[in-house]
mmCIF file of C-alpha atoms in Angstrom:
data_model
loop_
_atom_site.group_PDB
_atom_site.id
_atom_site.type_symbol
_atom_site.label_atom_id
_atom_site.label_comp_id
_atom_site.label_asym_id
_atom_site.label_seq_id
_atom_site.Cartn_x
_atom_site.Cartn_y
_atom_site.Cartn_z
ATOM 1 C CA MET A 1 -24.137 6.314 204.933
ATOM 2 C CA ALA A 2 -20.496 6.406 206.058
ATOM 3 C CA THR A 3 -19.116 3.336 207.885
ATOM 4 C CA ILE A 4 -16.556 3.557 210.707
ATOM 5 C CA LYS A 5 -14.367 0.919 212.054
ATOM 6 C CA ILE A 6 -14.064 0.396 215.706
ATOM 7 C CA LYS A 7 -11.198 -1.302 217.337
ATOM 8 C CA GLN A 8 -11.175 -2.278 220.998
ATOM 9 C CA THR A 9 -7.518 -1.194 222.490
ATOM 10 C CA LYS A 10 -8.043 -1.471 226.311
ATOM 11 C CA SER A 11 -9.430 -4.321 228.388
ATOM 12 C CA ARG A 12 -12.731 -4.381 229.566
ATOM 13 C CA ILE A 13 -12.060 -6.144 232.930
ATOM 14 C CA GLY A 14 -13.088 -3.601 235.689
ATOM 15 C CA ALA A 15 -15.362 -1.628 233.630
ATOM 16 C CA PRO A 16 -18.961 -1.355 234.747
ATOM 17 C CA LYS A 17 -21.424 -3.510 233.853
ATOM 18 C CA ASP A 18 -23.246 -0.995 231.583
ATOM 19 C CA GLN A 19 -19.985 -0.572 229.403
ATOM 20 C CA LYS A 20 -19.374 -4.140 228.871
ATOM 21 C CA ARG A 21 -22.980 -4.337 227.310
ATOM 22 C CA THR A 22 -22.311 -1.525 225.152
ATOM 23 C CA LEU A 23 -18.976 -3.113 223.980
ATOM 24 C CA ASP A 24 -20.980 -6.666 223.562
ATOM 25 C CA ALA A 25 -23.885 -4.508 221.629
ATOM 26 C CA LEU A 26 -21.086 -3.076 219.386
ATOM 27 C CA GLY A 27 -19.685 -6.653 218.428
ATOM 28 C CA LEU A 28 -16.598 -6.342 220.457
ATOM 29 C CA ARG A 29 -15.596 -9.320 222.569
ATOM 30 C CA LYS A 30 -12.092 -9.608 222.526
ATOM 31 C CA MET A 31 -8.946 -7.150 222.647
ATOM 32 C CA ASN A 32 -7.836 -5.951 219.252
ATOM 33 C CA ARG A 33 -10.929 -6.918 217.267
ATOM 34 C CA VAL A 34 -12.191 -4.702 214.735
ATOM 35 C CA VAL A 35 -15.819 -4.297 213.716
ATOM 36 C CA GLU A 36 -17.451 -2.072 211.032
ATOM 37 C CA HIS A 37 -20.682 0.052 211.604
ATOM 38 C CA ASP A 38 -22.768 2.400 209.882
ATOM 39 C CA ALA A 39 -21.793 6.086 211.412
ATOM 40 C CA ASN A 40 -25.477 6.681 212.822
ATOM 41 C CA PRO A 41 -26.435 8.428 216.059
ATOM 42 C CA ALA A 42 -26.956 5.288 217.981
ATOM 43 C CA ILE A 43 -23.515 3.808 217.108
ATOM 44 C CA LEU A 44 -21.730 6.954 217.587
ATOM 45 C CA GLY A 45 -23.461 7.295 220.939
ATOM 46 C CA MET A 46 -22.412 3.868 222.146
ATOM 47 C CA VAL A 47 -18.690 4.822 221.084
ATOM 48 C CA ASN A 48 -18.838 8.008 222.894
ATOM 49 C CA LYS A 49 -19.564 5.908 226.141
ATOM 50 C CA VAL A 50 -16.876 3.753 225.752
ATOM 51 C CA LYS A 51 -14.373 5.966 224.169
ATOM 52 C CA HIS A 52 -11.747 5.049 226.846
ATOM 53 C CA LEU A 53 -11.406 1.466 225.501
ATOM 54 C CA VAL A 54 -11.947 1.812 221.752
ATOM 55 C CA THR A 55 -10.302 3.645 219.014
ATOM 56 C CA ILE A 56 -11.787 4.692 215.641
ATOM 57 C CA ILE A 57 -9.688 3.600 212.586
ATOM 58 C CA GLU A 58 -10.120 5.933 209.526
#
C-alpha cells in the first residue's frame, strides 16, 4: 500500500476541538512535524478534515 507523508504547517491554536483531536490521531502535536501513514481511506479522510492545517509531502 502507498504511504504518504503529512506535515503540520499551521498552528492548531484556535482550531475546533474535533480538528485538534484529528491532528492528535494523525500524530501531529507540534508545528513542522512530519509523520508517515498508509494512504487508506480513514487516513485520507482525516487529512481532508484538517487540510487547511497540513500539507502532503510527495
